[in-house]
Short mmCIF file of C-alpha atoms in Angstrom, two decimals:
data_model
loop_
_atom_site.label_atom_id
_atom_site.label_comp_id
_atom_site.label_asym_id
_atom_site.label_seq_id
_atom_site.Cartn_x
_atom_site.Cartn_y
_atom_site.Cartn_z
CA UNK G 1 88.44 203.21 72.27
CA UNK G 2 92.25 203.41 72.20
CA UNK G 3 93.47 205.17 69.04
CA UNK G 4 97.02 205.95 67.81
CA UNK G 5 97.08 207.87 64.60
CA UNK G 6 100.82 208.47 63.14
CA UNK G 7 101.69 211.10 60.48
CA UNK G 8 104.82 212.61 58.85
CA UNK G 9 106.10 209.82 56.87
CA UNK G 10 107.03 210.26 53.45
CA UNK G 11 109.97 210.03 50.58
CA UNK G 12 113.35 211.57 52.08
CA UNK G 13 116.91 211.59 50.52
CA UNK G 14 119.72 209.56 52.28
CA UNK G 15 121.22 211.90 54.80
CA UNK G 16 117.94 213.52 55.41
CA UNK G 17 115.65 214.06 58.50
CA UNK G 18 111.96 213.49 59.16
CA UNK G 19 109.84 213.89 62.34
CA UNK G 20 107.21 211.52 62.89
CA UNK G 21 104.21 212.22 65.18
CA UNK G 22 101.67 210.19 66.83
CA UNK G 23 98.16 211.34 68.20
CA UNK G 24 96.59 209.14 71.10
CA UNK G 25 93.52 209.24 72.22
CA UNK G 26 91.14 206.86 74.30
CA UNK G 27 93.19 206.36 77.29
CA UNK G 28 95.05 208.63 79.65
CA UNK G 29 98.36 209.25 77.73
CA UNK G 30 100.44 210.52 80.45
CA UNK G 31 100.04 207.17 82.26
CA UNK G 32 101.69 205.18 79.58
CA UNK G 33 104.89 204.38 78.36
CA UNK G 34 105.10 204.74 74.63
CA UNK G 35 107.15 202.81 71.83
CA UNK G 36 108.02 203.01 68.18
CA UNK G 37 108.23 199.92 66.33
CA UNK G 38 109.16 199.59 62.63
CA UNK G 39 108.51 196.82 60.04
CA UNK G 40 110.79 197.20 56.67
CA UNK G 41 109.03 195.84 53.33
CA UNK G 42 108.33 192.48 53.70
CA UNK G 43 110.32 191.82 56.66
CA UNK G 44 110.15 191.46 60.51
CA UNK G 45 109.40 193.54 63.36
CA UNK G 46 111.87 196.08 64.87
CA UNK G 47 112.01 197.82 67.99
CA UNK G 48 112.82 201.26 67.69
CA UNK G 49 112.35 203.13 70.81
CA UNK G 50 110.57 203.79 74.13
CA UNK G 51 109.93 206.44 76.44
CA UNK G 52 108.69 206.77 79.99
CA UNK G 53 105.67 208.36 81.27
CA UNK G 54 107.16 211.97 81.88
CA UNK G 55 109.69 211.80 78.89
CA UNK G 56 112.71 211.88 81.13
CA UNK G 57 113.54 208.39 80.29
CA UNK G 58 114.30 207.11 76.71
CA UNK G 59 115.57 204.07 74.96
CA UNK G 60 116.77 203.52 71.55
CA UNK G 61 117.95 200.46 69.43
CA UNK G 62 121.47 200.18 68.39
CA UNK G 63 120.63 200.70 64.73
CA UNK G 64 119.08 204.22 65.42
CA UNK G 65 121.34 205.19 68.60
CA UNK G 66 122.30 208.86 67.97
CA UNK G 67 120.54 209.34 64.74
CA UNK G 68 116.95 209.27 66.25
CA UNK G 69 115.47 210.91 69.27
CA UNK G 70 111.88 210.23 70.80
CA UNK G 71 109.95 212.65 72.81
CA UNK G 72 106.47 213.28 73.94
CA UNK G 73 103.84 216.30 74.83
CA UNK G 74 101.65 214.97 77.50
CA UNK G 75 99.47 218.31 77.26
CA UNK G 76 99.02 217.32 73.41
CA UNK G 77 98.46 213.59 73.68
CA UNK G 78 101.39 213.23 71.19
CA UNK G 79 104.61 211.09 70.77
CA UNK G 80 107.21 212.25 68.10
CA UNK G 81 110.17 210.27 66.67
CA UNK G 82 112.96 212.83 65.30
CA UNK G 83 114.98 210.86 62.47
CA UNK G 84 118.13 212.30 61.13
CA UNK G 85 120.94 210.76 58.92
CA UNK G 86 118.41 208.80 57.55
CA UNK G 87 119.90 205.53 55.51
CA UNK G 88 118.07 203.15 53.07
CA UNK G 89 117.84 200.40 56.06
CA UNK G 90 115.56 202.99 57.83
CA UNK G 91 112.93 202.18 55.04
CA UNK G 92 109.90 201.01 56.65
CA UNK G 93 106.54 201.45 58.22
CA UNK G 94 106.96 203.11 61.64
CA UNK G 95 104.32 201.89 64.00
CA UNK G 96 103.38 204.01 67.19
CA UNK G 97 102.62 201.80 70.08
CA UNK G 98 101.19 202.27 73.60
CA UNK G 99 103.10 199.86 76.63
CA UNK G 100 101.07 198.41 78.86
CA UNK G 101 101.95 200.16 82.05
CA UNK G 102 104.48 203.00 83.03
CA UNK G 103 108.04 200.91 82.40
CA UNK G 104 109.42 201.67 78.96
CA UNK G 105 112.70 200.10 80.57
CA UNK G 106 111.16 196.63 79.90
CA UNK G 107 108.43 193.65 81.15
CA UNK G 108 105.77 195.40 79.49
CA UNK G 109 104.33 194.46 76.25
CA UNK G 110 103.09 196.72 73.32
CA UNK G 111 99.19 196.45 73.82
CA UNK G 112 97.79 198.88 71.22
CA UNK G 113 99.57 199.64 67.55
CA UNK G 114 98.56 202.64 65.21
CA UNK G 115 98.09 202.01 61.81
CA UNK G 116 101.85 202.88 60.80
CA UNK G 117 103.43 205.58 58.54
CA UNK G 118 105.37 204.78 55.89
CA UNK G 119 109.29 206.46 55.79
CA UNK G 120 110.94 205.77 52.24
CA UNK G 121 114.57 206.88 52.25
CA UNK G 122 115.97 206.72 48.69
CA UNK G 123 117.81 208.93 46.23
CA UNK F 1 121.05 191.69 72.98
CA UNK F 2 118.87 188.57 73.37
CA UNK F 3 118.29 187.06 70.19
CA UNK F 4 114.85 185.43 69.26
CA UNK F 5 114.09 182.40 67.10
CA UNK F 6 110.88 180.85 65.76
CA UNK F 7 109.73 177.69 63.95
CA UNK F 8 108.49 176.93 61.84
CA UNK F 9 109.03 180.00 59.50
CA UNK F 10 105.91 178.75 57.54
CA UNK F 11 102.93 176.26 58.73
CA UNK F 12 100.92 175.08 56.36
CA UNK F 13 97.44 173.71 57.95
CA UNK F 14 93.40 173.25 57.52
CA UNK F 15 90.46 174.76 59.45
CA UNK F 16 90.09 172.89 62.43
CA UNK F 17 94.07 171.48 62.99
CA UNK F 18 95.48 172.07 66.38
CA UNK F 19 98.74 174.12 65.44
CA UNK F 20 101.79 174.86 67.72
CA UNK F 21 104.74 177.81 67.05
CA UNK F 22 107.83 177.40 69.18
CA UNK F 23 109.76 180.52 70.00
CA UNK F 24 113.26 180.38 71.72
CA UNK F 25 115.27 183.11 73.22
CA UNK F 26 119.14 183.07 73.37
CA UNK F 27 118.94 183.60 77.24
CA UNK F 28 116.50 183.14 79.80
CA UNK F 29 113.60 185.96 79.64
CA UNK F 30 111.85 184.65 82.70
CA UNK F 31 107.97 185.06 81.42
CA UNK F 32 108.34 188.42 79.64
CA UNK F 33 107.28 187.14 76.17
CA UNK F 34 104.22 188.15 74.06
CA UNK F 35 102.58 186.86 70.92
CA UNK F 36 101.24 189.00 68.18
CA UNK F 37 98.95 188.15 65.26
CA UNK F 38 99.60 190.27 62.14
CA UNK F 39 97.25 190.44 58.79
CA UNK F 40 98.58 191.67 55.54
CA UNK F 41 98.68 195.45 55.68
CA UNK F 42 97.61 195.55 59.09
CA UNK F 43 98.93 196.45 62.34
CA UNK F 44 100.30 193.67 64.63
CA UNK F 45 97.79 192.57 67.37
CA UNK F 46 98.61 191.34 70.95
CA UNK F 47 97.33 187.92 71.66
CA UNK F 48 99.27 186.86 74.65
CA UNK F 49 101.29 188.62 77.21
CA UNK F 50 103.56 187.28 80.15
CA UNK F 51 104.10 183.89 78.10
CA UNK F 52 100.38 182.88 78.80
CA UNK F 53 98.15 185.82 79.77
CA UNK F 54 95.11 185.60 77.22
CA UNK F 55 94.38 189.49 76.12
CA UNK F 56 90.94 190.50 76.55
CA UNK F 57 88.58 189.69 73.31
CA UNK F 58 91.25 186.99 71.94
CA UNK F 59 89.41 183.76 71.51
CA UNK F 60 90.25 180.73 74.15
CA UNK F 61 91.54 178.75 71.24
CA UNK F 62 94.57 180.40 71.52
CA UNK F 63 96.95 179.72 74.43
CA UNK F 64 100.56 180.23 75.30
CA UNK F 65 102.90 178.34 77.47
CA UNK F 66 106.87 178.21 78.50
CA UNK F 67 109.10 180.05 81.04
CA UNK F 68 112.89 180.86 80.65
CA UNK F 69 113.92 180.49 77.08
CA UNK F 70 111.51 178.16 75.43
CA UNK F 71 107.69 179.00 74.65
CA UNK F 72 104.91 177.76 72.69
CA UNK F 73 101.59 179.21 71.09
CA UNK F 74 98.79 176.68 70.30
CA UNK F 75 95.66 177.35 68.50
CA UNK F 76 93.43 174.46 69.57
CA UNK F 77 91.37 174.44 66.44
CA UNK F 78 92.17 176.79 63.51
CA UNK F 79 89.80 178.91 62.18
CA UNK F 80 89.49 180.71 58.74
CA UNK F 81 90.47 184.19 60.45
CA UNK F 82 93.65 182.54 62.05
CA UNK F 83 95.61 182.41 58.83
CA UNK F 84 98.24 185.25 59.47
CA UNK F 85 101.67 185.63 60.49
CA UNK F 86 102.51 185.34 64.53
CA UNK F 87 105.63 187.07 65.92
CA UNK F 88 106.97 186.58 69.36
CA UNK F 89 108.80 189.25 71.41
CA UNK F 90 110.67 189.43 74.32
CA UNK F 91 110.55 192.17 76.85
CA UNK F 92 112.79 191.27 79.58
CA UNK F 93 114.63 194.36 79.13
CA UNK F 94 114.31 197.72 77.66
CA UNK F 95 115.96 196.15 74.03
CA UNK F 96 112.94 194.57 73.20
CA UNK F 97 113.49 191.83 70.46
CA UNK F 98 111.07 189.94 67.85
CA UNK F 99 111.04 186.60 66.76
CA UNK F 100 111.03 186.60 62.48
CA UNK F 101 107.54 185.27 62.37
CA UNK F 102 105.90 182.45 61.54
CA UNK F 103 103.29 182.40 58.50
CA UNK F 104 100.55 180.32 58.97
CA UNK F 105 99.07 179.39 55.27
CA UNK F 106 96.10 177.33 54.30
CA UNK F 107 97.01 173.70 53.28
#
């Protein structure tokens, strides 16, 4: 059974930093591209980033480019999202998702999702 | 970026009804469209990929169609478990975008 378990969310001041992690199990982590998707309270879904199987290719939404960094440790079956210069509009539940294949650049959907971790940016 | 729209934003229906949700892309996305179901407080669940490919374990009352810029999700006979919010998503490029969602509520 595929499981994705996010951690690292919490309350952070505007301008602060936070690092999210996602531990994966139930599939060969190194064979799947991965992604982060967020959902602001009461709002829709927004793709945040994707990363290739090796971690050498990453893609980020314009709204987070230059502030967020996505990485992975295949030896630990773990995906990370390093968030800096956080803003109020970054407040959301952040979902770790598995992509249905190896191509982080597109043409594959998110086939499994974690339960999410809440990030609140507020003073 | 490719913009996605969905209609209606809210759909009131009864158990046993046939319902259709429409999703439109601002430019052609070929068949690279998925439908997700989300219930309150839960993560989204992939129902359909590549516009019409039903995922394993998803009831056959769900179906998808379309290509290019216009797509539909149809539930042939609504069941109590189907009341939820449905999102479409294009993944034609790395910059994936979701539709705003359609909330399916009890009439």
